[in-house]
XYZ file of C-alpha atoms in Angstrom:
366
model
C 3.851 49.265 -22.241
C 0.752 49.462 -20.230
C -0.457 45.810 -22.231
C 2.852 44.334 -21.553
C 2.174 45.706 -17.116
C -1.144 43.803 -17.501
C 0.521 40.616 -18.669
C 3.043 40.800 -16.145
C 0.616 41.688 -13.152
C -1.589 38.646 -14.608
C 0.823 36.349 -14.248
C 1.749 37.688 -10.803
C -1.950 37.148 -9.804
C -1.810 33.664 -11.062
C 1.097 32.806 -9.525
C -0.232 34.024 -5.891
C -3.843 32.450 -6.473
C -1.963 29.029 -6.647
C 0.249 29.671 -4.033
C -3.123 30.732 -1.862
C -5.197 27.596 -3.296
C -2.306 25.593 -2.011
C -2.544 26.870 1.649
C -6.470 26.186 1.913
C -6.121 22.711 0.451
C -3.204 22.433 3.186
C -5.201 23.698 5.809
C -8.584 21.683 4.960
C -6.495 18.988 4.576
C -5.073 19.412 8.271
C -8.779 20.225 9.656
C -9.915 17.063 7.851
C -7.418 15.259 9.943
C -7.824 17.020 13.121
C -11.385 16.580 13.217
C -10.542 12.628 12.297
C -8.465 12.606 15.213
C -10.571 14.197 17.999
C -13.559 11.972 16.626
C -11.274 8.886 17.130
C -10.012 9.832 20.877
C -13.646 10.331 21.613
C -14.458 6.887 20.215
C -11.723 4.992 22.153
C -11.986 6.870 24.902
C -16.125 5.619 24.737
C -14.313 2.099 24.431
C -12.451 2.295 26.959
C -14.819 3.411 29.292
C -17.357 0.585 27.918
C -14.720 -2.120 28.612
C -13.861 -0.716 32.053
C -18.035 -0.678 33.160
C -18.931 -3.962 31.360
C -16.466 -5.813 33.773
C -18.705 -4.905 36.600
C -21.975 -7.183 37.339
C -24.403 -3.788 37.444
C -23.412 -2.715 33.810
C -25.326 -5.095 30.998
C -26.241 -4.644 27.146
C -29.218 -2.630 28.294
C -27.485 0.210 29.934
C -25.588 0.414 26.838
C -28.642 0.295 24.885
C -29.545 3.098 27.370
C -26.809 4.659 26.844
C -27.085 5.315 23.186
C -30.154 6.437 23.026
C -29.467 9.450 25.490
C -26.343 10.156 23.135
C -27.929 10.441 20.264
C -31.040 12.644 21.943
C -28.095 14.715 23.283
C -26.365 15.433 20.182
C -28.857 14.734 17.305
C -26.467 16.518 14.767
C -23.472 13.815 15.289
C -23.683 10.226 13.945
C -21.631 6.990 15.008
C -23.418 6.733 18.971
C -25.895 3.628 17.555
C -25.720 0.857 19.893
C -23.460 -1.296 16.917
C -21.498 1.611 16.927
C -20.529 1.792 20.574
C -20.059 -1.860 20.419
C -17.699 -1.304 18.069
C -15.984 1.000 19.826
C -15.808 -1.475 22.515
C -14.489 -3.933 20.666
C -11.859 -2.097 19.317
C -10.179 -0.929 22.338
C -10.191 -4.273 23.615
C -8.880 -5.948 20.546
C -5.604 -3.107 20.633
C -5.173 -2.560 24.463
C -5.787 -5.737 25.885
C -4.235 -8.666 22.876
C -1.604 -6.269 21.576
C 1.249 -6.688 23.970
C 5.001 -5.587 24.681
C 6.726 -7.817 22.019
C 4.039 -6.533 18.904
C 4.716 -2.911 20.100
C 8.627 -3.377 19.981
C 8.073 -5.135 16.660
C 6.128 -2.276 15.327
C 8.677 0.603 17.005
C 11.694 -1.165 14.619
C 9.334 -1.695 11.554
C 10.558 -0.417 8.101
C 6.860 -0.177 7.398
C 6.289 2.630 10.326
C 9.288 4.723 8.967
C 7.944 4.783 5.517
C 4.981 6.221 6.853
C 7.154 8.897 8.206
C 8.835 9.855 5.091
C 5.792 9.356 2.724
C 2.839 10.590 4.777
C 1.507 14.281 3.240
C 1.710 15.056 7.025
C 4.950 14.414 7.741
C 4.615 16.018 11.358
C 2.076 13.072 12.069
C 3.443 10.545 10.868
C 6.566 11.133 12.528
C 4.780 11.660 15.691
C 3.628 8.136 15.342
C 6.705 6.770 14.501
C 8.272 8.626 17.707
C 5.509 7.789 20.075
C 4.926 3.886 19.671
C 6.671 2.414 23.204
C 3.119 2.225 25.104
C -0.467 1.975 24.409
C -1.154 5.397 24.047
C 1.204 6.128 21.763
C -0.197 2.955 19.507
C -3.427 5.266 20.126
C -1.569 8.272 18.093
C -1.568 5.695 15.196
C -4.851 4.610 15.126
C -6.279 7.872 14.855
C -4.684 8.886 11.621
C -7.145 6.595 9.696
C -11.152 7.222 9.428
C -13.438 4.877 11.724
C -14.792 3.265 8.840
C -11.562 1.826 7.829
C -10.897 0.375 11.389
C -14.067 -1.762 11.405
C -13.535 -3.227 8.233
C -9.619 -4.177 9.856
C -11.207 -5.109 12.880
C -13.597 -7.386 11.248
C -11.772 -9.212 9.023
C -8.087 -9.096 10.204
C -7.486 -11.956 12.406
C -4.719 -10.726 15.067
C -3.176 -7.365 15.413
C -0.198 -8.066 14.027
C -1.741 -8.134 10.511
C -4.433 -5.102 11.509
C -1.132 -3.211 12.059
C -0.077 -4.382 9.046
C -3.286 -2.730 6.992
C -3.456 0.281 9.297
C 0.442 1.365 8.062
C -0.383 0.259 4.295
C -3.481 2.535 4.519
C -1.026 5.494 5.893
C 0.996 4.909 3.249
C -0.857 4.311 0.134
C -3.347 6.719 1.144
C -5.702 3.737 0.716
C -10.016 4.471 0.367
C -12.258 2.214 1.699
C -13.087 -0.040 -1.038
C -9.317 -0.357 -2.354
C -8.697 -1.568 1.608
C -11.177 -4.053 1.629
C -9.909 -5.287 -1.747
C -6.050 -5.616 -0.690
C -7.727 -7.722 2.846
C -9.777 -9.977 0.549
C -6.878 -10.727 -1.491
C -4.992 -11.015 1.431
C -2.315 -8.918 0.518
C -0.907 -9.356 4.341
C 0.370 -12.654 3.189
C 1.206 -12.005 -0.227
C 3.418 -9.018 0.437
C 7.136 -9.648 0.496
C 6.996 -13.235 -0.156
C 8.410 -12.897 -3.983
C 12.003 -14.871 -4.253
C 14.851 -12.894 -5.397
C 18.663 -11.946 -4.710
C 17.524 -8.444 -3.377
C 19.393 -8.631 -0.218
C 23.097 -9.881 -1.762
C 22.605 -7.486 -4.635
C 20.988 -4.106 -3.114
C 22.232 -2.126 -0.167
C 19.848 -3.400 3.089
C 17.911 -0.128 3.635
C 16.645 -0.409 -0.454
C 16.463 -4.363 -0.620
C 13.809 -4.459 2.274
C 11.655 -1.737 0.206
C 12.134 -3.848 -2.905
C 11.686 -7.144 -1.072
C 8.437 -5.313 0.626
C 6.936 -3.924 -2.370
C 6.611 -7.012 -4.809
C 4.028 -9.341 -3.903
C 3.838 -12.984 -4.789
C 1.442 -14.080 -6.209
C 0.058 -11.265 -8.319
C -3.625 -10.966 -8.449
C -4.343 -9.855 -12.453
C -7.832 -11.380 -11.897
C -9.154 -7.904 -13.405
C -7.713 -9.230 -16.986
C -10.780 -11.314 -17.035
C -8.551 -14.290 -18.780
C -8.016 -18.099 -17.953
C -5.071 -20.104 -17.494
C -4.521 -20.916 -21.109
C -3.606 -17.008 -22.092
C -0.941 -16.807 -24.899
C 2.212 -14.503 -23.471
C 1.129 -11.519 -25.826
C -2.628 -11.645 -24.864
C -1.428 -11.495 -21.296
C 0.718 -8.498 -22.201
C -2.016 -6.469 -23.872
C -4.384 -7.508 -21.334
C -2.299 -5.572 -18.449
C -1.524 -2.734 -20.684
C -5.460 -2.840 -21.424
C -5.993 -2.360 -17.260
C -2.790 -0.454 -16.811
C -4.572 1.226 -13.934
C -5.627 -1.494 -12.456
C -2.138 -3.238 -12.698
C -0.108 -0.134 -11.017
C -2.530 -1.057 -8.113
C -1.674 -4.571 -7.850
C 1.890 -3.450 -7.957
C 1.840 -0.751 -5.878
C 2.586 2.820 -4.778
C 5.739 4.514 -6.693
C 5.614 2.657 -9.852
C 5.208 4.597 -13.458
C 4.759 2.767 -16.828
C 7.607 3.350 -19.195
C 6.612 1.470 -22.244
C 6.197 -2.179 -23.687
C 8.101 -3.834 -26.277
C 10.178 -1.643 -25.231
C 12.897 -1.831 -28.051
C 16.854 -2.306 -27.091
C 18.757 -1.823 -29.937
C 22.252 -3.285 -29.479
C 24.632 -3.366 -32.139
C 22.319 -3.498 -34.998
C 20.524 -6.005 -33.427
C 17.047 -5.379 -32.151
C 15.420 -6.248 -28.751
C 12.094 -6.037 -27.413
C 11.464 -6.160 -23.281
C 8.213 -6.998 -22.366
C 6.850 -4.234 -20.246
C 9.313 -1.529 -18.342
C 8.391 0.666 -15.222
C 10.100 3.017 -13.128
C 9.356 2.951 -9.756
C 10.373 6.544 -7.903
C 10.924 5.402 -4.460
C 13.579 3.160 -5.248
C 15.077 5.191 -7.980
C 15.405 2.480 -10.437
C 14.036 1.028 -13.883
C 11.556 -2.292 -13.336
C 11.699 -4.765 -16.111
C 8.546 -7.303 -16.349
C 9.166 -10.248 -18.398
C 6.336 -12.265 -19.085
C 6.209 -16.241 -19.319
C 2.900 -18.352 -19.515
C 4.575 -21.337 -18.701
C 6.416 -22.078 -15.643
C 9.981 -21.236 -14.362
C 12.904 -22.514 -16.696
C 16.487 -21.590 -15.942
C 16.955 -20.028 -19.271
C 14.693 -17.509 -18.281
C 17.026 -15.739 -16.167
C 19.668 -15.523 -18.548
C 17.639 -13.448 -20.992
C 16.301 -11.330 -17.750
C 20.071 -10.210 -16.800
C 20.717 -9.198 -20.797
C 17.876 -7.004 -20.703
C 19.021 -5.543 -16.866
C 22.533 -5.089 -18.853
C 21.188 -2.990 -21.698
C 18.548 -1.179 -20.131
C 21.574 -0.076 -17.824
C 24.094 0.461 -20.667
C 21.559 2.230 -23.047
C 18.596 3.602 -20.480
C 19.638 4.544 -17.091
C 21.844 7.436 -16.180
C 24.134 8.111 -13.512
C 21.322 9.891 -11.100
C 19.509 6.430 -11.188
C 20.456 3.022 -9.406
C 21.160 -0.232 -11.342
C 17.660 -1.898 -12.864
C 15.548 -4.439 -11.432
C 14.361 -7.640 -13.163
C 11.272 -9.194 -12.391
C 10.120 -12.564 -14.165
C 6.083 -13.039 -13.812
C 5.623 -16.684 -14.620
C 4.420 -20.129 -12.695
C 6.885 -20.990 -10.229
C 6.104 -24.478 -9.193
C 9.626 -25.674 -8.145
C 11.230 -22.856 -5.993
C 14.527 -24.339 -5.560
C 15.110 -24.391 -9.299
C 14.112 -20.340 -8.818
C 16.590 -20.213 -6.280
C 19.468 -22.145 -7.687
C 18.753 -20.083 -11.212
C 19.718 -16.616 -8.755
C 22.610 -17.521 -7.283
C 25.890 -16.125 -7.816
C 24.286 -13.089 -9.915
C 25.063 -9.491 -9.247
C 22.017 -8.173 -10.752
C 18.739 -7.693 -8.562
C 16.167 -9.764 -10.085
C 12.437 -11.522 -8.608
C 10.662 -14.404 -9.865
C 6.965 -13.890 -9.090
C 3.754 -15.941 -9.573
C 0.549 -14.831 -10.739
C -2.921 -15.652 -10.805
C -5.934 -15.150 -12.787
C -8.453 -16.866 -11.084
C -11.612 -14.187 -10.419
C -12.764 -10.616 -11.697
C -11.949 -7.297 -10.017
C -14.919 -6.337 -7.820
C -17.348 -3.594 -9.614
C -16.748 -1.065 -6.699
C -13.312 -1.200 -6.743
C -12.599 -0.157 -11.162
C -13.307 3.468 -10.445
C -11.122 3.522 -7.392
């Protein structure tokens, strides 16, 4: 009796040593972000006072030189007051106060993009204060401040207007993004990659789920990690991505779990094989990749919509919505692609790929 009380009072321990390990993760996690955000007002609030002196003939580079140096004698145990730094700093409040204007603010305050980061942020609260705050400059501020300084330089030097910094500030919210895997998704210029697949999404999904699916594929694909050339045979392809799995969820994005490949459909006594099969949690459905080395034929999608069939007949149950089909293949002639969708009632994408350069060494352990 007094064994089976130590058991029990064991596992009650257990259980309220998780429970407590779970509150301090919550509340570092909160502090982490705090302190990210008062470090942030201080910096635009630096910038803003930069811009606001500069414009008058008595302030020069060499009271900002000045200026740095007395910071950083005045609090030797905080970094980021260099003279780059503050330029930075100056730079950045001008580039989102003074070229961001009225129409890119109402653009961002209906964005699908900005609610996601609502319901998918770990701090909900925040993000939704974001969301709810974005009519004026300061509440663009509220935004900016949920991502670390280092990020917003490497935005701010190598995004082009704000409309497409906006664009990698939310994806960063989202996706949780760390530095290196941000500077990857700019290089590859995911800002104009990202939504541009072509598909039936919006006549065969309801609107609030076809802009998600629309949003999430990317066309082309970058599988430049798979190290192979443009003369890959369909199953080296295949084993190649299941080879750099991780890598290929990344291309593809957050919410998307590997299911199997040759993924066999038995139907009737006869046997199928799909390519490669996902399931991707925030749309609640089953992903089919086919895979095609060769470019776009109409045939193509005939085969896709059998396997959507099945895979809905044999695979899916009724707490999951209808499959998607996604063709990866060279799509030279995209009225063919769009002439092969219409008039189907199954969602299905046609999406390029390339396979041009290798992944950057930084980025594999990311």
């Amino acid at each position: 009796m007094a064994t089976n009380s130590k058991i029990i009072n064991h596992k009650e321990y257990t259980k309220v040593l998780g429970e407590i390990k779970s509150k301090i993760r919550s509340a570092q996690l909160r502090a982490a972000i705090h302190v990210n955000s008062e470090l942030l007002s201080v910096y635009w609030d630096l910038g803003q006072m930069l811009v606001e002196k500069l414009s008058r003939a008595d302030w020069g580079d060499k009271i900002v030189e000045q200026l740095s140096h007395d910071l950083m004698k005045a609090f030797p145990q905080m970094e980021g007051f260099s003279l780059t730094n503050l330029k930075y700093m100056r730079r950045w409040y001008q580039f989102y106060s003074l070229v961001i204007g009225q129409q890119a603010v109402d653009q961002l305050n209906s964005s699908k993009t900005i609610q996601l980061i609502a319901n998918n942020s770990s701090e909900n609260a925040i993000g939704q204060q974001a969301v709810d705050q974005l009519e004026n400059l300061r509440k663009i501020r509220s935004l900016l401040v949920l991502v670390p300084w280092g990020h917003h330089i490497q935005i701010l030097t190598k995004c082009r207007n704000t409309e497409e910094a906006m664009f990698y500030l939310a994806e960063t919210i989202k996706n949780s993004w760390s530095r290196n895997v941000l500077i990857f998704q700019i290089e590859s210029n995911l800002y104009k990659r990202q939504g541009k697949s072509i598909n039936n999404f919006k006549i065969t999904m309801p609107e609030y789920q076809s802009d998600l699916a629309i949003e999430t594929l990317k066309n082309p694909m970058l599988l430049n990690f798979l190290g192979l050339n443009k003369d890959v045979k369909e199953r080296d392809l295949e084993k190649a991505l299941i080879n750099n799995l991780k890598q290929f969820l990344l291309e593809l994005g957050k919410g998307f779990a590997y299911v199997g490949n040759q993924y066999h459909l038995d139907v009737e006594m006869d046997d199928f094989s799909l390519d490669l099969l996902f399931y991707n949690f925030n749309l609640n459905r089953f992903v089919i990749f086919e895979l095609k080395v060769r470019p776009f034929k109409p045939e193509d999608i005939g085969k896709l919509n059998f396997y959507i069939n099945t895979v809905d007949e044999k695979i899916k149950t009724v707490a999951h919505l209808p499959t998607i089909g996604i063709l990866l293949c060279k799509t030279p002639n995209k009225t063919v692609v769009e002439y092969s969708l219409r008039g189907l009632g199954n969602p299905m994408g046609i999406v390029d790929y390339e396979l041009s350069s290798e992944l950057p060494d930084n980025l594999i352990s990311e």
